[in-house]
Amino acid sequence: MPLIVQKYGGSSVADAERIINVAKRIGAVQKSGAAVVVVVSAMGDTTDELIELAHTISHEPHAREMDLLLSTGELVSSTLLTMALRELGHEAISLSGPQAGIRTDTSFGRARISRIEPARVRRELDAGRIVVVAGFQGITAEDDITTLGRGGSDTTAVAIAAALQADRCEIYTDVEGIYTADPRIVSGARKIDEVGYEEMLELASLGAKMHPRSIELGGVYRVPIYVASSFSDTPGTLIHAVGNGPADAFAAGLPTAAKPEPEHITAISPSAEFQTGNQMEDRIKVTGIAYNANVAKITVQSVPDRPGLAAALFEPLAEASISVDTIVQNTGGDKSTDISFTVSRTDLPAAVRLVEGMAQQLGAAGVVSSAGLAAVSIVGSGMQNTPGYASRMFRLLANGGVNIDMITTSEIRISCIIDESQGRDAVRLLHEGFQLDRS
Amino acid sequence: MPLIVQKYGGSSVADAERIINVAKRIGAVQKSGAAVVVVVSAMGDTTDELIELAHTISHEPHAREMDLLLSTGELVSSTLLTMALRELGHEAISLSGPQAGIRTDTSFGRARISRIEPARVRRELDAGRIVVVAGFQGITAEDDITTLGRGGSDTTAVAIAAALQADRCEIYTDVEGIYTADPRIVSGARKIDEVGYEEMLELASLGAKMHPRSIELGGVYRVPIYVASSFSDTPGTLIHAVGNGPADAFAAGLPTAAKPEPEHITAISPSAEFQTGNQMEDRIKVTGIAYNANVAKITVQSVPDRPGLAAALFEPLAEASISVDTIVQNTGGDKSTDISFTVSRTDLPAAVRLVEGMAQQLGAAGVVSSAGLAAVSIVGSGMQNTPGYASRMFRLLANGGVNIDMITTSEIRISCIIDESQGRDAVRLLHEGFQLDRS
């Protein structure tokens, strides 16, 4: 019997009517002959409302208390969904995170799953029940309740699918899958049928709906993840181990970018690796355009260059759990250097405070920061070591009058930090320029 | 260091402002040098709202799911109260029922505490923390969440106080204590300073605010229970092991009823016990008038009398968890009998259904029922074996034109079932007639 893990997000269970609809979908899957585990988020805006309530009482609510408070949101939705399933005549049981054996570390508010003890889930499945698990929560070795932070319920679902060796993990949300760009920005954005974990990771971390940690987990345990809408039966996007080579991608019917204009291609000196194996045009592939408007930049000016400089600067940020993204260091001729880096806009005030203290110790001339930035990226597993994509991207942006502030690249991604006011235009320019609107 | 267990009801923590006020009260107790465990109910109408939500989804919500759902109400209030305590600078931690070691049987919706494992609570107290426990909930041996049903949070508080051998258990609510009658009915009702467990049990089970099970538990483990308002500093009522003799009661400043009229006293043939020990007038004592408007009566007419009749009739009701109160059986001369008994009004339809089936089997002539009844009772530990109180009660009601339908007595209580339309008048008549308005 196939085993399916399904996850429904907060908007899919926002009210009684939607919960009943979701129950019908789940029932149909079980009737089709599969064993089903369902992971569910809190109803609608419950989590935000609880956070707000906590802030009416405490300026800085204690993290452990906050987690126990927030864990109630998923208990409510999971029990209600189970009642709806039973009302439809299905055998079902809800399990809290602890009951489902979700063991975590003690990092309240952003706990990481240490292991899953799926004995109870298995027992309930063996008894023929649909098992509804409260997402986003776990329990420490000391019996304290934790929440998993951003993307927590997706992570719960993928982790349970991995622990149970489920056939696949289905993430149901209010969008119909993963797109070549944000459809709210690019009207011609197309849904991607399937995508590899690594590409999805770049798309996810740069603004798409799924949190990268669940994709990472899926990649490590090779859990096929299907992302689709809970409001329709339109096919969604399958994230799975597509071969690194584009031949696989073609075989699987993946969309590919049109061949780049010759002038850009000829400007490139392809690496040796690039020439071997498959045909060049097969490798040409931009899967999607990612966009993140929540970017701020800090520059430490004219800091005397010496070993350990970057470590001294970034260690305090890491300790404060502030994620640093793009880092650029320009060393001039005069033994001093400018270091610029980006953080999320919400982290900017805290980051500036920490960096200013450190900059003074390091003898820097000053610290400047700006908040109104965005990151626009092209993502595609066929791009590695292929400078043509970078220059083509820069040309498209230049032709559109978009000024590039910082650049960063990974194996399968090229990102530009630009002014936020030009961000949406940049996404459209790139989507059109890489011909992602054509199937 | 004295150890105090405090319990705050739903109205005491109904919103952020009230939660902060309660936190201030708790903080003051700790500052006075006591160790404090706090048990808290769900905020305001949370529990009712969750029940309503469940009923929008399921006609008959599954009991296990309902309990997991309802348990969230107390998790929310306990974490918020803990945040408020921390905001005021107190070390505090919230514990769910399971974390506090509240072990129960598996009767979902009305679980009974099987034992308390207070290790975690003790550890947190030893660390100097105020421990805030989510009331009303526990966990079974199979790791399922249960709720304790009516009076659940009071029961949690008294049980924890017993397990920790606390100096006392304080129940804070929206009334200022236990009264000689319902102050909404009798304007001259006076607050009782202290009362024994048994008397309180009768007052509680007949309409006062506390659920009898917590009083019972307090009596068994000799936990002094102090009932007072969370909204004022007015002294409340202490429920504890007052000596059976009224000398103790007098020493403690207990209110006593005025000496009954001589004609009633002389009508009595006091038992031997009655004459020994203390002076007669010291024993004279009606503590309060209890009132319960939620009474319905069922009569099984002309049922052939034979051994086992009552058992056959009442066993099905017990199996359906329907509580039967007053039972009256009148055997006529003709080998057949009428059996009348009362149930709560909400249980009436189910009870009639069960009784009708059984009455037919037993060869009864018919079953009649009426819903609009009330029970009015005089309660006092000095009344045992003292018929004078009964006759005085009947006379007072008769003089007031109140017709008595059924009568039942216990060691410390005499109850009359009357028409509900005369109920409030009857309470006032008795309160005045036994001179409870005079201190």
Coordinates of N, CA, C and O in Angstrom, one line a residue, chain A residues 242-319:
Chain A
V242 N 15.8 15.1 -10.1 CA 16.1 15.0 -11.5 C 17.6 15.0 -11.7 O 18.3 15.6 -10.9
G243 N 18.0 14.3 -12.8 CA 19.4 14.2 -13.0 C 20.0 15.5 -13.1 O 19.4 16.5 -13.6
N244 N 21.3 15.6 -12.8 CA 22.0 16.9 -12.9 C 22.1 17.3 -14.4 O 22.0 18.5 -14.7
G245 N 22.2 16.4 -15.2 CA 22.3 16.7 -16.6 C 21.0 17.1 -17.2 O 19.9 16.6 -16.8
P246 N 21.0 18.0 -18.2 CA 19.8 18.4 -18.8 C 19.1 17.4 -19.7 O 17.9 17.5 -20.0
A247 N 19.8 16.3 -20.1 CA 19.1 15.3 -20.8 C 18.0 14.7 -20.0 O 16.9 14.6 -20.4
D248 N 18.3 14.5 -18.7 CA 17.2 14.0 -17.8 C 16.1 15.0 -17.7 O 14.9 14.7 -17.8
A249 N 16.5 16.3 -17.7 CA 15.5 17.3 -17.5 C 14.6 17.3 -18.8 O 13.4 17.4 -18.7
F250 N 15.2 17.2 -19.9 CA 14.4 17.1 -21.2 C 13.5 15.9 -21.2 O 12.3 16.0 -21.5
A251 N 14.1 14.8 -20.8 CA 13.3 13.5 -20.8 C 12.1 13.7 -19.9 O 11.0 13.2 -20.2
A252 N 12.2 14.4 -18.8 CA 11.1 14.6 -17.9 C 10.2 15.7 -18.3 O 9.3 16.0 -17.6
G253 N 10.5 16.3 -19.5 CA 9.6 17.3 -19.9 C 9.8 18.7 -19.2 O 8.8 19.5 -19.2
L254 N 10.9 18.9 -18.7 CA 11.2 20.2 -18.0 C 11.2 21.3 -19.0 O 11.8 21.2 -20.1
P255 N 10.7 22.5 -18.7 CA 10.9 23.6 -19.6 C 12.3 24.0 -19.6 O 13.1 23.9 -18.6
T256 N 12.8 24.5 -20.7 CA 14.1 25.0 -20.8 C 14.1 26.4 -21.4 O 13.1 26.8 -22.1
A257 N 15.1 27.2 -21.1 CA 15.2 28.5 -21.7 C 15.5 28.4 -23.2 O 16.2 27.4 -23.6
A258 N 15.1 29.4 -23.9 CA 15.5 29.4 -25.3 C 17.0 29.6 -25.4 O 17.6 30.1 -24.5
K259 N 17.6 29.3 -26.5 CA 19.0 29.4 -26.7 C 19.4 30.9 -26.6 O 18.7 31.8 -27.2
P260 N 20.4 31.3 -25.8 CA 20.7 32.7 -25.7 C 21.2 33.3 -27.0 O 21.6 32.6 -27.9
E261 N 21.1 34.6 -27.1 CA 21.5 35.3 -28.3 C 23.0 35.0 -28.5 O 23.8 35.0 -27.6
P262 N 23.5 34.8 -29.8 CA 24.8 34.5 -30.1 C 25.9 35.4 -29.5 O 26.9 35.0 -29.0
E263 N 25.6 36.7 -29.5 CA 26.6 37.7 -29.1 C 27.0 37.4 -27.6 O 28.1 37.7 -27.2
H264 N 26.1 37.0 -26.9 CA 26.4 36.8 -25.5 C 27.1 35.4 -25.4 O 28.1 35.4 -24.6
I265 N 26.7 34.4 -26.1 CA 27.4 33.1 -26.0 C 28.8 33.3 -26.5 O 29.7 32.7 -25.8
T266 N 29.0 34.0 -27.6 CA 30.4 34.1 -28.1 C 31.3 34.9 -27.2 O 32.5 34.8 -27.3
A267 N 30.7 35.6 -26.3 CA 31.6 36.4 -25.4 C 32.1 35.5 -24.3 O 33.0 35.9 -23.5
I268 N 31.7 34.3 -24.3 CA 32.1 33.4 -23.2 C 33.1 32.5 -23.6 O 33.2 32.0 -24.7
S269 N 34.0 32.1 -22.7 CA 35.0 31.1 -23.0 C 34.5 29.9 -22.1 O 34.9 29.8 -21.0
P270 N 33.8 29.0 -22.7 CA 33.2 27.9 -21.9 C 34.3 27.0 -21.3 O 35.4 26.8 -21.9
S271 N 34.1 26.5 -20.1 CA 35.0 25.7 -19.4 C 35.1 24.3 -20.1 O 34.2 24.0 -20.9
A272 N 36.1 23.6 -19.8 CA 36.3 22.3 -20.4 C 35.1 21.4 -20.1 O 34.5 20.7 -20.9
E273 N 34.7 21.4 -18.8 CA 33.6 20.6 -18.4 C 32.4 20.9 -19.2 O 31.6 20.0 -19.5
F274 N 32.2 22.1 -19.5 CA 31.0 22.6 -20.3 C 30.9 21.9 -21.6 O 29.8 21.7 -22.1
Q275 N 32.1 21.5 -22.2 CA 32.1 20.9 -23.5 C 31.8 19.4 -23.5 O 31.5 18.9 -24.6
T276 N 32.0 18.8 -22.4 CA 31.9 17.3 -22.4 C 30.5 16.9 -22.1 O 29.6 17.6 -21.6
G277 N 30.3 15.6 -22.5 CA 29.0 15.0 -22.1 C 27.8 15.3 -23.0 O 27.7 14.7 -24.0
N278 N 27.1 16.4 -22.7 CA 25.9 16.7 -23.4 C 26.1 17.8 -24.4 O 27.1 18.6 -24.3
Q279 N 25.2 18.0 -25.3 CA 25.3 19.1 -26.2 C 25.0 20.4 -25.5 O 24.3 20.4 -24.5
M280 N 25.7 21.4 -26.0 CA 25.6 22.7 -25.3 C 24.2 23.2 -25.1 O 23.9 23.6 -24.0
E281 N 23.4 23.2 -26.1 CA 22.1 23.8 -26.0 C 21.2 23.0 -25.0 O 20.3 23.6 -24.4
D282 N 21.6 21.7 -24.8 CA 20.8 21.0 -23.8 C 21.0 21.5 -22.4 O 20.2 21.4 -21.5
R283 N 22.2 22.0 -22.2 CA 22.6 22.5 -20.8 C 22.0 23.9 -20.6 O 22.0 24.3 -19.4
I284 N 21.6 24.5 -21.6 CA 21.1 25.9 -21.5 C 19.8 25.9 -20.7 O 18.8 25.4 -21.3
K285 N 19.8 26.5 -19.6 CA 18.6 26.3 -18.8 C 18.5 27.3 -17.7 O 19.3 27.3 -16.7
V286 N 17.6 28.2 -17.8 CA 17.2 29.0 -16.6 C 15.8 28.5 -16.2 O 14.9 28.5 -17.0
T287 N 15.7 28.0 -15.0 CA 14.4 27.4 -14.5 C 13.5 28.5 -14.1 O 12.3 28.4 -14.4
G288 N 14.0 29.5 -13.4 CA 13.1 30.6 -12.9 C 13.8 31.8 -12.5 O 15.0 31.8 -12.3
I289 N 13.0 32.8 -12.2 CA 13.5 34.1 -11.7 C 13.1 34.2 -10.2 O 11.9 34.2 -10.0
A290 N 14.0 34.3 -9.3 CA 13.6 34.5 -7.9 C 13.8 35.9 -7.5 O 14.6 36.7 -8.1
Y291 N 12.9 36.3 -6.6 CA 12.9 37.7 -6.2 C 12.7 37.8 -4.7 O 11.9 37.2 -4.1
N292 N 13.5 38.7 -4.1 CA 13.4 38.9 -2.6 C 13.5 40.4 -2.4 O 14.6 41.0 -2.6
A293 N 12.4 41.0 -1.9 CA 12.4 42.5 -1.7 C 12.9 42.9 -0.3 O 13.1 44.0 0.0
N294 N 13.1 41.9 0.5 CA 13.4 42.2 2.0 C 14.9 42.2 2.2 O 15.5 41.5 3.0
V295 N 15.6 43.1 1.5 CA 17.1 43.2 1.5 C 17.6 44.5 2.1 O 17.1 45.6 1.6
A296 N 18.5 44.4 3.0 CA 19.2 45.6 3.4 C 20.7 45.4 3.3 O 21.2 44.3 3.3
K297 N 21.5 46.5 3.2 CA 22.9 46.4 3.0 C 23.7 47.2 4.0 O 23.3 48.3 4.4
I298 N 24.8 46.6 4.5 CA 25.6 47.4 5.5 C 27.0 47.4 4.9 O 27.5 46.4 4.4
T299 N 27.6 48.6 4.9 CA 29.0 48.7 4.4 C 29.9 49.2 5.6 O 29.6 50.2 6.2
V300 N 31.0 48.4 5.9 CA 32.0 48.9 6.8 C 33.1 49.5 6.0 O 33.7 48.8 5.2
Q301 N 33.3 50.8 6.2 CA 34.2 51.6 5.3 C 35.7 51.6 5.8 O 35.9 51.8 7.0
S302 N 36.6 51.4 4.8 CA 38.0 51.6 5.1 C 38.5 51.0 6.4 O 39.0 51.7 7.3
V303 N 38.3 49.7 6.5 CA 38.7 49.0 7.7 C 40.1 48.4 7.4 O 40.3 47.8 6.3
P304 N 41.1 48.6 8.3 CA 42.5 48.1 8.0 C 42.4 46.6 7.8 O 41.9 45.9 8.6
D305 N 43.0 46.2 6.7 CA 42.9 44.8 6.2 C 43.9 43.9 7.0 O 45.1 44.3 7.1
R306 N 43.4 42.9 7.6 CA 44.3 41.9 8.3 C 43.6 40.6 8.5 O 42.3 40.5 8.4
P307 N 44.3 39.5 8.7 CA 43.7 38.2 8.8 C 42.7 38.2 10.0 O 42.9 38.8 11.0
G308 N 41.6 37.5 9.8 CA 40.6 37.4 10.8 C 39.6 38.5 10.9 O 38.7 38.6 11.7
L309 N 39.7 39.4 9.9 CA 38.9 40.6 9.9 C 37.4 40.2 9.7 O 36.5 40.6 10.5
A310 N 37.1 39.4 8.7 CA 35.8 39.0 8.4 C 35.2 38.2 9.6 O 34.0 38.4 10.0
A311 N 36.0 37.3 10.2 CA 35.5 36.5 11.3 C 35.1 37.4 12.4 O 34.0 37.3 13.0
A312 N 35.9 38.4 12.8 CA 35.6 39.3 13.9 C 34.3 40.0 13.6 O 33.6 40.3 14.5
L313 N 34.1 40.4 12.4 CA 32.9 41.2 12.0 C 31.7 40.3 12.0 O 30.6 40.8 12.5
F314 N 31.8 39.1 11.6 CA 30.5 38.3 11.4 C 30.2 37.4 12.5 O 29.0 36.9 12.6
E315 N 31.1 37.1 13.4 CA 30.8 36.2 14.5 C 29.7 36.8 15.4 O 28.8 36.1 15.8
P316 N 29.8 38.1 15.8 CA 28.7 38.6 16.6 C 27.3 38.5 16.0 O 26.3 38.3 16.6
L317 N 27.3 38.6 14.6 CA 26.0 38.5 13.9 C 25.5 37.1 14.0 O 24.3 36.9 14.2
A318 N 26.4 36.1 13.8 CA 26.0 34.7 13.9 C 25.4 34.4 15.3 O 24.4 33.7 15.4
E319 N 26.1 34.9 16.3 CA 25.7 34.7 17.7 C 24.3 35.2 17.9 O 23.5 34.7 18.7

